XYZ file of C-alpha atoms in Angstrom:
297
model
C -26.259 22.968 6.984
C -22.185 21.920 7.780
C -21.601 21.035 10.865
C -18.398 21.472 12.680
C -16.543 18.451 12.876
C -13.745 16.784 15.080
C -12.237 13.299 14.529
C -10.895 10.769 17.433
C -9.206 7.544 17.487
C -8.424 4.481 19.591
C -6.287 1.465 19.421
C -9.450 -0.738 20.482
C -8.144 -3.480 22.961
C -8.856 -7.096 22.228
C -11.291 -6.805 25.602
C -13.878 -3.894 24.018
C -14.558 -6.701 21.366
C -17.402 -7.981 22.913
C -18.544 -4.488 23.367
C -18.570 -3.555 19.796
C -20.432 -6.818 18.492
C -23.308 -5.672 21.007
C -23.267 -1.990 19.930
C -23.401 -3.091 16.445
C -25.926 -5.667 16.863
C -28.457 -3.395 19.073
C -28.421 -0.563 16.163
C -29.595 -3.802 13.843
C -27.680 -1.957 10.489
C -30.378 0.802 10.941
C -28.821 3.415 11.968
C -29.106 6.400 9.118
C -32.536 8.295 10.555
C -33.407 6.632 13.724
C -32.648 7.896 17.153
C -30.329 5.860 19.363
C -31.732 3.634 22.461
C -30.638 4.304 25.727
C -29.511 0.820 25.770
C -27.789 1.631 22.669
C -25.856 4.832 24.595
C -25.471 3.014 27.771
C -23.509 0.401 25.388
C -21.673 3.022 23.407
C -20.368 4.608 27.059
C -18.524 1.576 27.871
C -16.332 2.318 25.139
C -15.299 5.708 26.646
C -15.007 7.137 23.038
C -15.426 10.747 24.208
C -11.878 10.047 25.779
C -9.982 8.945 22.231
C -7.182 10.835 21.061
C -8.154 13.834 19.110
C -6.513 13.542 16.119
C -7.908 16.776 14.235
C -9.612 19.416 17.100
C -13.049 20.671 16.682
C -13.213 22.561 13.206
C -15.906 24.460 10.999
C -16.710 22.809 7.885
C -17.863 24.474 4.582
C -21.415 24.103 2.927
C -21.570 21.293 -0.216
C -21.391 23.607 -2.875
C -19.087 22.284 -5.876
C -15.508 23.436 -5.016
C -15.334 23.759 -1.233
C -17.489 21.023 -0.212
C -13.868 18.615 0.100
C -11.255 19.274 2.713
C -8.039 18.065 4.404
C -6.870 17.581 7.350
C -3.059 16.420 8.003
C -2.462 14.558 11.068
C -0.026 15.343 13.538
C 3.350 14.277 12.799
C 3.489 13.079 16.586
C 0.422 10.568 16.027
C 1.892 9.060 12.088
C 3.637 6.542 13.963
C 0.973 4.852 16.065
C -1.576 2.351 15.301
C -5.752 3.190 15.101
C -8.133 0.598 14.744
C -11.431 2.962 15.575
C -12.180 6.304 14.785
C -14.916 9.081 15.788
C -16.621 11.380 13.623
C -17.672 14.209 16.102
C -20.755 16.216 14.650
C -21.531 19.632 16.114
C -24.029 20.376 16.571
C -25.750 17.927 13.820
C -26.524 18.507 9.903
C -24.436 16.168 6.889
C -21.196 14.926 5.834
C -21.171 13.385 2.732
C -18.033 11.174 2.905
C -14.995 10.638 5.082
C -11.499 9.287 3.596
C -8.873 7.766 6.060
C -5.524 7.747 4.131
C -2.623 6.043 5.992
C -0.892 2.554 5.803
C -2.391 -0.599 6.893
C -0.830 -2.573 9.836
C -1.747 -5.903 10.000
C -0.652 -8.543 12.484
C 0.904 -10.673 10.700
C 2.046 -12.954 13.300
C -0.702 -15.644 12.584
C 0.751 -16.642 9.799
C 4.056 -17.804 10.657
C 3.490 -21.002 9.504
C 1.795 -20.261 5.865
C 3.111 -18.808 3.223
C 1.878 -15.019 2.342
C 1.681 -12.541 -0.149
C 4.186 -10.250 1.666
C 3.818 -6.801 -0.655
C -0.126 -7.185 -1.188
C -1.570 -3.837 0.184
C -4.480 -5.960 2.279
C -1.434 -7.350 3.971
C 0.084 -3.876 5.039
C 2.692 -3.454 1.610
C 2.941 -0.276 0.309
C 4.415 1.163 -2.854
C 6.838 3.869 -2.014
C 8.789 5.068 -4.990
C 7.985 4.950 -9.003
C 10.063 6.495 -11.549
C 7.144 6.934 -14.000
C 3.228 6.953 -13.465
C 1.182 6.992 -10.795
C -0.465 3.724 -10.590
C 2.327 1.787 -8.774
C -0.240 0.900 -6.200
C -2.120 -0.981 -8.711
C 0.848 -3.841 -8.360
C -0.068 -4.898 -4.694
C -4.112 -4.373 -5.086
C -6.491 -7.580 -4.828
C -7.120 -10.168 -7.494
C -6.342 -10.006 -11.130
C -6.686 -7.067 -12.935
C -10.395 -6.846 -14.384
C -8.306 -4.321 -17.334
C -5.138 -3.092 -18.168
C -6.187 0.530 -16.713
C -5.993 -1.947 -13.232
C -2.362 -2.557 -13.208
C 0.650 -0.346 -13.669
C 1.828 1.138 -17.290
C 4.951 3.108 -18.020
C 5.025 5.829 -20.506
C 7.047 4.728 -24.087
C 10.707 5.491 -22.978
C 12.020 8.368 -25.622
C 15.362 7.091 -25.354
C 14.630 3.554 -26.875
C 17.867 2.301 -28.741
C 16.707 2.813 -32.473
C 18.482 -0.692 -33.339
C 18.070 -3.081 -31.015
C 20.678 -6.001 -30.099
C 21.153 -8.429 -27.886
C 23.448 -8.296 -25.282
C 25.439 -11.393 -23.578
C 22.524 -12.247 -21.677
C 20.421 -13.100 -24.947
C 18.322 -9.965 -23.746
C 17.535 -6.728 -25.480
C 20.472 -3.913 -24.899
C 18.230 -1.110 -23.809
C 21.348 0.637 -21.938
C 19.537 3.574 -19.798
C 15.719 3.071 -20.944
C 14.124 1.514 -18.239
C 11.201 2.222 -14.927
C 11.110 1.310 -11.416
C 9.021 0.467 -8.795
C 10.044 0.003 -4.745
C 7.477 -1.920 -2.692
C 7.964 -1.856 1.215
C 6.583 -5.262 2.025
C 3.743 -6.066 4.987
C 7.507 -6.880 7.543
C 10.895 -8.246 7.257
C 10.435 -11.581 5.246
C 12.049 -14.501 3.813
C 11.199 -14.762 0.390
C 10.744 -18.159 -1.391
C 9.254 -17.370 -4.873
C 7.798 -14.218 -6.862
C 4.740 -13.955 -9.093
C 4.664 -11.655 -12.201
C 1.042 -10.785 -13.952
C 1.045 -9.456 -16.953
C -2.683 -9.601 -17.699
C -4.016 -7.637 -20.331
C -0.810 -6.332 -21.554
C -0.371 -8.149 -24.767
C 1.461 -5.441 -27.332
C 2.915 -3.039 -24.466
C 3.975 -5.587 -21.741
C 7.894 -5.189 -20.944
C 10.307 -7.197 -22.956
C 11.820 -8.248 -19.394
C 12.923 -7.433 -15.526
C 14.758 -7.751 -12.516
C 14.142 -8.191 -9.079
C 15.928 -6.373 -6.077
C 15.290 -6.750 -2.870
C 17.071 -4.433 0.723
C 16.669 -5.007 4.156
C 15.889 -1.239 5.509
C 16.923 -1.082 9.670
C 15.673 2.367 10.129
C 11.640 2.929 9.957
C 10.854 6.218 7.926
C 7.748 7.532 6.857
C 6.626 7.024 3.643
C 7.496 10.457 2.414
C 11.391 9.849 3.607
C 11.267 6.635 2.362
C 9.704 8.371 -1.196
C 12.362 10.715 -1.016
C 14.876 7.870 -0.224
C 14.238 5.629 -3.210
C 13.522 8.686 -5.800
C 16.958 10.419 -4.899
C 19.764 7.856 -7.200
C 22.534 8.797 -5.286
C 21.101 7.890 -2.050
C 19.180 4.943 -3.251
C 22.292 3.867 -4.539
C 24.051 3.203 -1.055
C 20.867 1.450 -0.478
C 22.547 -2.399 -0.688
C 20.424 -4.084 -3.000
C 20.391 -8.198 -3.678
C 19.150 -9.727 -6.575
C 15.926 -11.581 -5.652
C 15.334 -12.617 -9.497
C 17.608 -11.858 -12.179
C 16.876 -10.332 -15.384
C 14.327 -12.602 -17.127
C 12.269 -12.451 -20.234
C 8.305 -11.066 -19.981
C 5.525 -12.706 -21.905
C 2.510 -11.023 -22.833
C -1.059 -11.359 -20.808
C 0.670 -13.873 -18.493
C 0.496 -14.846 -14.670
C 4.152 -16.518 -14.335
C 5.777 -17.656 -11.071
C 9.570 -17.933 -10.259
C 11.215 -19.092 -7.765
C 13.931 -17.387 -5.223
C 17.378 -18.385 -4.072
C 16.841 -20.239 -0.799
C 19.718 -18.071 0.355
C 18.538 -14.773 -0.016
C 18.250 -13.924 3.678
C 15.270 -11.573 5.200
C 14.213 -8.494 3.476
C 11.754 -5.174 4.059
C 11.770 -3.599 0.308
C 11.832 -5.238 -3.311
C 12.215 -3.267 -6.608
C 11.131 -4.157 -9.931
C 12.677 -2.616 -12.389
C 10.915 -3.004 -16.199
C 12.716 -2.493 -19.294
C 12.277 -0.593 -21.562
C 8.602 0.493 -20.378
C 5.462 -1.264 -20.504
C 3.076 -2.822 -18.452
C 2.996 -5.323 -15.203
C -0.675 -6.016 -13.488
C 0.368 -7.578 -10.155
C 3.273 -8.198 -8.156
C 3.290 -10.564 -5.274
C 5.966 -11.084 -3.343
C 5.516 -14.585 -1.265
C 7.077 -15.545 1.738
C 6.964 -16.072 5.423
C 8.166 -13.118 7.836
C 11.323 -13.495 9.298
C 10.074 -14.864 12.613
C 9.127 -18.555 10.454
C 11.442 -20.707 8.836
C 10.579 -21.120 4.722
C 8.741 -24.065 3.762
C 8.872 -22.842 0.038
């Protein structure tokens, strides 16, 4: 039987902490199946959940069957902005839901590490990828750990435009003129960034043959879909003032390589790697302290 279903949420003060710990601790991790205590309610009152925000209203859901079981809900634009650390999954008047997905962008508070250095792009830290000229598994350069395989990082299609001789230019670097990919990161917050580390595990015959490193500082806050739009559109991305945070340098295959950043690079939101010609990069990370902290690196 599908329920209907609504869906609250709460910025939980640091005060209801003590309340949660108990409600979680009286239900013992046995909660699927077993009626709830009155203790347990009484508990679950203090929290005054039934008051939340309603972020999507009280709405019929459709039986499991394969092709309508999943559905979407976008979130008022008004609510995008603010910061949720609980949710409630309302269930009338009972009956199953399967699975429930909460897309958005983490926030963390960062604050507590002003005095060590962080990864400042890494998604557990709030960094998001925003723009990628090719593929769709930009994310995969901000995700935890090392890549277990190469489907775990991020891979360009073979550029068609490939120079069919290839030279060096002044540099002492391939000449690959227009045949190259991009990815823009928003980092965690503004930081100061003291060195960079560039994974290219697993890619051994398709890593890139090099890449650069830009960095922006961003003053206006957009959504991610303006800032998508933004970084995908070359004409306005271009009036975007970028700094070099690493110049072009050489790739090696299947490698975890660090280099460091000019001390005077000042404090930045956004850093694009650009790859050329195409290839593959597993992880990204971006270290540094946020703006409020003075760099130890």
């Amino acid at each position: 039987q599908a329920p209907r279903f609504s869906l609250q949420a709460c910025k939980m003060p640091q005060s209801k902490a003590g309340v949660v710990a108990k409600l979680k601790g009286e239900r013992g991790g046995y909660g699927i199946g077993t009626c709830a205590s009155k203790s347990t309610l009484n508990t679950a009152e203090q929290l005054g959940s039934d008051q939340w925000t309603t972020l999507v209203q009280f709405t019929p859901l459709r039986p499991g069957y394969e092709g309508k079981s999943v559905h979407y809900f976008q979130i008022p634009a008004v609510f995008l902005k603010k910061k949720w650390t609980h949710v409630r999954v309302n269930s009338f008047p009972d009956g199953g839901i399967a699975r429930m997905r909460l897309y958005g962008t983490v926030k963390k508070d960062v604050s507590r590490h002003a005095s060590s250095v962080i990864d400042l792009a890494a998604a557990e830290n709030g960094g998001v990828a925003v723009a990628c000229s090719n593929a769709t598994t930009a994310a995969n350069l901000i995700a935890l750990g090392r890549a277990k395989t190469m489907g775990e990082g991020w891979e360009t299609a073979r550029k068609p435009n490939r120079p069919p001789v290839l030279k060096k230019g002044p540099d002492g670097l391939i000449d690959f003129k227009n045949a190259s990919d991009f990815c823009v990161l928003k980092l965690c917050c503004a930081g100061n960034v003291g060195e960079l580390e560039i994974d290219t595990n697993h890619f051994k015959g398709n890593f890139p043959e090099s890449c650069i490193v830009e960095g922006c500082y961003l003053k206006e806050q957009l959504t991610y879909q303006q800032e998508t739009a933004l970084f995908l559109d070359a004409k306005r991305s271009a009036c975007v003032k970028w700094v070099p945070v690493l110049e072009r340098v050489k790739l090696t295959p299947h490698a975890q390589v660090r280099f460091p950043v000019k001390k005077e690079l000042g404090p930045i939101t956004h850093v694009r790697i650009t790859i050329y010609p195409d290839g593959g990069v597993s992880r990204l990370r971006v270290l540094g302290l946020p703006v409020a902290a003075k760099s130890s690196l």
